[in-house]
Amino acid sequence: MDFTYDDEQQALREAVRGLLATTYADHETRRRTVADEPGFDRALWGRLAEMGILGLPFSEDDGGVGAGPVEIGIVCQELGRVLAPEPFLASVVHAGGLVASLGLAEQRADLLGRLSAGEVVLAAADTSPGGRWASRADGVRASVSDGTWTLDGVADPVVGGESADVLVVTAALPDGGTGVFVVAADDVSRTGYAAADLTRAASVTFDGSAATPLGEAGRDAGPSIATISDLTRIMGANQALGVMQSQVRATTDYLKSRKQFGVTLNAFQALTFRAADMYVELELAHSMVDWATMTIAGGDRDVVADAADRVGLQIARSGRHIGQEAIQLHGGIGMTAEYAVGVGTAHLEVLDQWLGNGPHHLRRLAERVTDHDLVEAI
Amino acid sequence: MQLELSQTDREFRDRMRETFTTKVPQEIRDTVLEGRHLTRDQIVESQQALNAEGLAVPHWPVEWGGQDWTDLQRHLWHEEMQRAGVPIPLAFNASMIGPVIAQFGSEEQKERFLAKTANLDIWWSQGFSEPDAGSDLASLRTTAVRDGDDWVVNGQKTWTTLGQHGDWIFTLVRTDTEVKKQAGISMLLIDMTDPGVEVRPIELIDGGYEVNEVWFSDVRVPGDLLVGEPGGGWTIAKFLLGNERVGVAPVGATKRALATLKTTAADQLDDPLVRARIAELENDLLALELTALRVVAHSSDGEPHPASSVLKLRGTVLQQAVSELALDLAGPASLASRAEDDSPQEGWARRTAPTYLNLRKASIYGGSNEIQRQIISRTILGL
C-alpha cells in the first residue's frame, strides 16, 4: 500500500504544472480565454497533445499512451488548480472513454488517434433537458432504416459540446436499451452557452442526424456507459481536489496579508479556526480522491461504481465547505469575477452538478447500506 | 500509488485477526463490542493475554518488549484489535509512561518498571491536569520541594482517568518556581499507596466515576523516582503527548459501533433518513481511515505527515456522531438508562444516553479540538 507518487508521476505533475503555468499564470488570462471562442486555448490544447496528455488514457494501439488512472488524475488535479477551461475531462476522459470502451478497433484507432493528436475535440451528449445522471438515454431516440441510423431529440447540457467536432451520443434504441453513436457536429444544430464557471456547454438538437453506432449496432451499452460515468466522476473529483487546494492556499495567503483594524486577518482566531476546518476537509477529500483513483486499476466495475459514489459524496461535502468558506473569508473580493477564488467555487458546483451531486451519491450509498457490515478501505 | 497490502502485510493482518479472536476471552470482547463497561480485572486479563503474545507494547524499544514493526503494521494491529473487540492496552501504561521511561528513564527505572508496566502488573494513572491548568498545562501549581534525597509533593491533580484503579501515578510537578513556567516542571513517579495521596472520584454526566481528583499532602517521594532531569518535565510531556502517529483516531472502534447499529436497530433500516445517516457516517469514516493510512504509509521516512493533526479532530467528531445516531435510534428506550437490570428495554438502547454523554469528553481530552485547530492553523497553515 502506497499513497505517494513515483518519480515518473512526479515528473508528469511538474511538466503539466509547468505547461499550464505558461498559459494561466494569472486569472485574468483565464477570464479572457473563456470569453473568446472556443472557450479554451487551442494552442495550449495542441501542446497538451504534443506532450501526449490527450492520449494518456488510451492504448498505444488506439494512438494513445496507455497511462494509468493515477496519471490521468494528476492531469485533472493540475487543470483544476488553475481552473483551466480546456475540455480534458469532457473530451478525453468522458467522450474518449466511451469510444475506448465501446468502439470497434478501427473506430478507436480513428477517433482516439485524432483526439490524442489534438486534431478533433469530442464531447459526450448523454443528458436530456431536466435529466439526472442516468445511464439510460431518454432525450434522444435512435432509428434505423435500411441499415442507416439516425438520431432525433435534444441533449443538454453537453459539456464542451459547443466547439466539439464529433459528438458521442447516448440514445434510446428502437428495441429497448441504450446505444452510443458517433455524430459529426455538422449534422446537428447546437446553441452554446456558458455555465456558471464560464466554461462552455451546449444544447444540441438532433433532427434525423446521421449516426454511426459505436461498436456493435443495436446492442445495449448501459453498463459501459455507467462505468465510464463512474470513471469520469472519479477524475472530476481529482479536478475538484486541485480547485480546493488552490482555494485553501489562496485563503491562507489572504489571511496573512489582508489588514483590517490595523492587523492582518490571521490575528483573529474566529478566522484562523475556520481556515483550519477548511484544511481538514481538504485532507479528507485528498485521501478519498487518491483511494478512489487507485481502485480503478483493479478493474472491477462494481468496486469502481462504489468508489465513484463515495468520492462523489466526499467531494460534494468538502467542495461546498471549502468553496463557501473561501469566499466568506476573503470577504467582498471573493465575490468578484476578477478574482479566482469565487470562480473556483462556481467551478466546483459545475463539476458536481454535471457529474453527480451529493444527494445523488448519498441516495445510491444509502440504498446499499445493508449490503455490507463494515466498509473495507483496503 | 498502490492500494493493495503487500503479501507480508496481508499475512500480518491475518495473524493479528487470528490472535485477537483466539487469545482474548470472548466474554471480554463481547463486553467491548456491546459497549458495556469492563472491570479492572478484565482490562488486566486482556492486556496480559496480549503481552503473552508480544502484542501489548509493540511500539516500545525491542529490548523492552517492542516489535520493530512498520507504522503500517502498527496501524493494522491497532485496527484489528478494535475490530475484534479487544480492549486497547491501557494507554497510561502502553502509550504514555512506558515510552517515556524507555526514552528518558534511568536504567534502574527501566528495570524496575517497564516489564510490569507492559504486563499491567502496575496500573499507571496520569497526573497532569489541575483545576487551573487544563489546555494551559504549563501553568500547573502542584509543587515538589527538595528535602534531603526526597521530594515533598503538595497540590491537586484532576481528571485522573481510572485513578481509582491506579497503583502508581506519573505526575508533572513544579520543582522550580524561579524560572520560566515550562522550565520549572519535572516528572515524578509516585506510589499511590504512599501516605498523603488521596483519590476522590468525580461523578460525570453519564452517572459514571471514571475520573478522579488526586490530592497530594506532604507526600514524600524518593529522589530516584524523578524521570530525566529536574526541569525536564515539559520536554517529556511534549514527547508523551506528541508520541503518537498511529491510533490517534479510534477508527476501527467507531466503524464497529456503527456496523453494530445496523443489527441492533435493524427494524429501523426501512427509514430512508436512517439509511442516509448511516451511509454518510460510513463515508466520513472511510475518509478518516484513508487519511490515517496516508499518515502511517507516509511516515516511514521519519517525518510526521501534516494530515495527522486532522485525525484527532475528525476522529472525535465522528465518534460522537455515531453515538448521536445510536441515541436517536434508541429513542424513548434510552430514558431507561438507569433502570434496574430487569428493565424490558433492550440493553443497547439503554446504554445510548450515557454513551452519548460520556463521549462528549472525546473532543476535550488529549488536546481539545480547539487546541487541534490552533495546531493546524499555526503549524500547518502558518497563520
Coordinates of C-alpha atoms in Angstrom, one line a residue, chain B residues 195-376:
Chain B
P195 CA 0.8 8.4 52.9
G196 CA -0.7 11.7 51.8
V197 CA -2.1 10.6 48.5
E198 CA -5.9 10.7 48.3
V199 CA -8.1 9.8 45.4
R200 CA -11.6 11.4 45.2
P201 CA -14.0 10.2 42.5
I202 CA -15.8 12.7 40.3
E203 CA -19.3 11.8 39.1
L204 CA -19.7 12.6 35.4
I205 CA -22.9 13.4 33.5
D206 CA -23.3 9.8 32.4
G207 CA -23.5 8.7 36.1
G208 CA -20.1 7.0 35.9
Y209 CA -17.0 7.6 38.0
E210 CA -14.1 7.2 35.5
V211 CA -12.2 10.4 36.5
N212 CA -10.9 11.5 39.9
E213 CA -9.2 14.2 41.8
V214 CA -5.9 13.2 43.3
W215 CA -4.7 15.2 46.3
F216 CA -1.1 15.2 47.5
S217 CA -0.4 16.4 51.1
D218 CA 3.2 16.3 52.1
V219 CA 3.8 13.2 50.1
R220 CA 7.5 12.1 50.3
V221 CA 8.9 10.8 47.0
P222 CA 12.4 9.3 46.9
G223 CA 14.7 11.3 44.6
D224 CA 15.3 8.3 42.3
L225 CA 11.7 8.5 41.1
L226 CA 12.2 11.7 39.1
V227 CA 12.3 10.9 35.4
G228 CA 15.1 12.5 33.4
E229 CA 16.5 15.8 34.8
P230 CA 14.9 18.3 37.2
G231 CA 13.2 20.8 35.0
G232 CA 12.9 18.3 32.1
G233 CA 9.3 17.6 32.6
W234 CA 7.9 19.8 29.9
T235 CA 10.1 18.2 27.3
I236 CA 8.9 14.8 28.5
A237 CA 5.3 15.9 28.4
K238 CA 5.6 17.1 24.8
F239 CA 7.2 13.8 23.9
L240 CA 4.4 11.9 25.6
L241 CA 1.6 13.9 24.0
G242 CA 3.2 14.1 20.6
N243 CA 4.4 10.5 20.6
E244 CA 1.6 9.0 18.5
R245 CA 1.0 8.9 14.8
V246 CA -0.7 5.6 14.9
G247 CA -4.0 5.1 16.6
V248 CA -4.8 8.8 17.0
A249 CA -8.4 8.3 15.9
P250 CA -10.4 5.3 17.1
V251 CA -11.4 4.5 13.5
G252 CA -11.9 0.7 14.0
A253 CA -14.0 1.0 17.1
T254 CA -16.2 3.7 15.6
K255 CA -16.7 1.7 12.4
R256 CA -17.6 -1.3 14.6
A257 CA -20.1 0.7 16.6
L258 CA -21.8 2.0 13.5
A259 CA -22.0 -1.5 11.9
T260 CA -23.4 -2.9 15.1
L261 CA -26.2 -0.4 15.0
K262 CA -27.3 -1.9 11.7
T263 CA -28.0 -5.1 13.6
T264 CA -29.4 -3.8 16.8
A265 CA -31.7 -1.3 15.2
A266 CA -32.4 -3.4 12.1
D267 CA -36.1 -2.7 12.3
Q268 CA -35.5 1.0 11.5
L269 CA -33.5 0.4 8.4
D270 CA -36.5 0.8 6.2
D271 CA -36.4 4.5 7.0
P272 CA -34.5 6.3 4.2
L273 CA -33.4 9.0 6.6
V274 CA -31.8 6.4 8.9
R275 CA -30.1 4.8 5.9
A276 CA -28.8 8.1 4.7
R277 CA -27.3 9.0 8.1
I278 CA -25.6 5.6 8.2
A279 CA -24.3 6.0 4.7
E280 CA -23.0 9.4 5.3
L281 CA -21.2 8.3 8.5
E282 CA -19.7 5.3 6.8
N283 CA -18.4 7.6 4.1
D284 CA -17.0 10.0 6.6
L285 CA -15.3 7.2 8.5
L286 CA -13.8 5.8 5.3
A287 CA -12.3 9.2 4.5
L288 CA -10.9 9.3 8.1
E289 CA -9.5 5.8 7.8
L290 CA -7.8 6.6 4.5
T291 CA -6.3 9.7 6.0
A292 CA -4.9 7.6 8.8
L293 CA -3.5 5.2 6.2
R294 CA -1.9 8.1 4.3
V295 CA -0.3 9.3 7.5
V296 CA 1.2 5.9 8.5
A297 CA 2.2 4.9 5.0
H298 CA 4.0 8.2 4.6
S299 CA 5.8 8.4 7.9
S300 CA 8.4 5.7 7.2
D301 CA 10.9 8.5 6.4
G302 CA 10.5 9.7 10.0
E303 CA 8.8 13.0 9.2
P304 CA 5.3 13.2 10.6
H305 CA 2.6 13.8 7.9
P306 CA 0.8 17.1 8.4
A307 CA -2.5 15.4 8.0
S308 CA -2.0 13.6 11.3
S309 CA -3.4 16.6 13.1
V310 CA -6.7 16.1 11.3
L311 CA -7.1 12.7 12.8
K312 CA -7.8 13.6 16.4
L313 CA -10.1 16.4 15.4
R314 CA -12.2 14.5 12.9
G315 CA -11.9 11.1 14.8
T316 CA -13.6 12.5 17.9
V317 CA -16.3 14.3 15.9
L318 CA -17.2 11.1 14.2
Q319 CA -17.1 9.0 17.3
Q320 CA -19.5 11.5 18.8
A321 CA -21.7 11.5 15.7
V322 CA -22.2 7.7 15.8
S323 CA -23.2 8.0 19.5
E324 CA -25.8 10.6 18.5
L325 CA -27.2 8.3 15.8
A326 CA -27.4 5.5 18.4
L327 CA -29.3 7.7 20.8
D328 CA -31.7 8.7 18.1
L329 CA -32.3 5.1 17.1
A330 CA -32.9 4.1 20.7
G331 CA -35.5 6.9 21.2
P332 CA -37.7 6.6 24.3
A333 CA -35.9 3.4 25.3
S334 CA -32.9 5.5 26.1
L335 CA -34.7 7.0 29.1
A336 CA -34.3 3.7 30.9
S337 CA -30.5 4.1 31.2
R338 CA -30.5 4.0 35.0
A339 CA -33.4 1.4 35.3
E340 CA -32.8 -1.9 37.1
D341 CA -31.3 -4.8 35.2
D342 CA -34.7 -6.4 34.6
S343 CA -35.9 -3.5 32.5
P344 CA -37.9 -4.6 29.5
Q345 CA -35.9 -2.1 27.4
E346 CA -33.1 -3.5 25.3
G347 CA -29.6 -3.2 26.7
W348 CA -28.0 -1.5 23.7
A349 CA -30.8 1.2 23.7
R350 CA -30.4 1.8 27.5
R351 CA -26.7 2.4 27.1
T352 CA -27.0 5.0 24.4
A353 CA -27.7 8.1 26.5
P354 CA -24.8 7.5 28.9
T355 CA -22.5 6.7 26.0
Y356 CA -23.6 9.9 24.1
L357 CA -23.0 12.0 27.2
N358 CA -19.7 10.2 28.1
L359 CA -18.2 10.7 24.6
R360 CA -18.5 14.5 24.8
K361 CA -15.2 14.1 26.6
A362 CA -13.5 12.9 23.4
S363 CA -13.2 16.4 21.9
I364 CA -11.9 17.7 25.2
Y365 CA -9.2 15.3 26.4
G366 CA -5.8 14.8 24.9
G367 CA -5.7 18.4 23.5
S368 CA -9.2 19.7 22.9
N369 CA -10.4 20.2 19.3
E370 CA -9.9 23.9 19.7
I371 CA -6.2 23.2 20.5
Q372 CA -6.1 20.9 17.4
R373 CA -7.4 23.8 15.3
Q374 CA -4.8 26.0 16.7
I375 CA -2.1 23.5 15.8
I376 CA -3.4 23.2 12.3

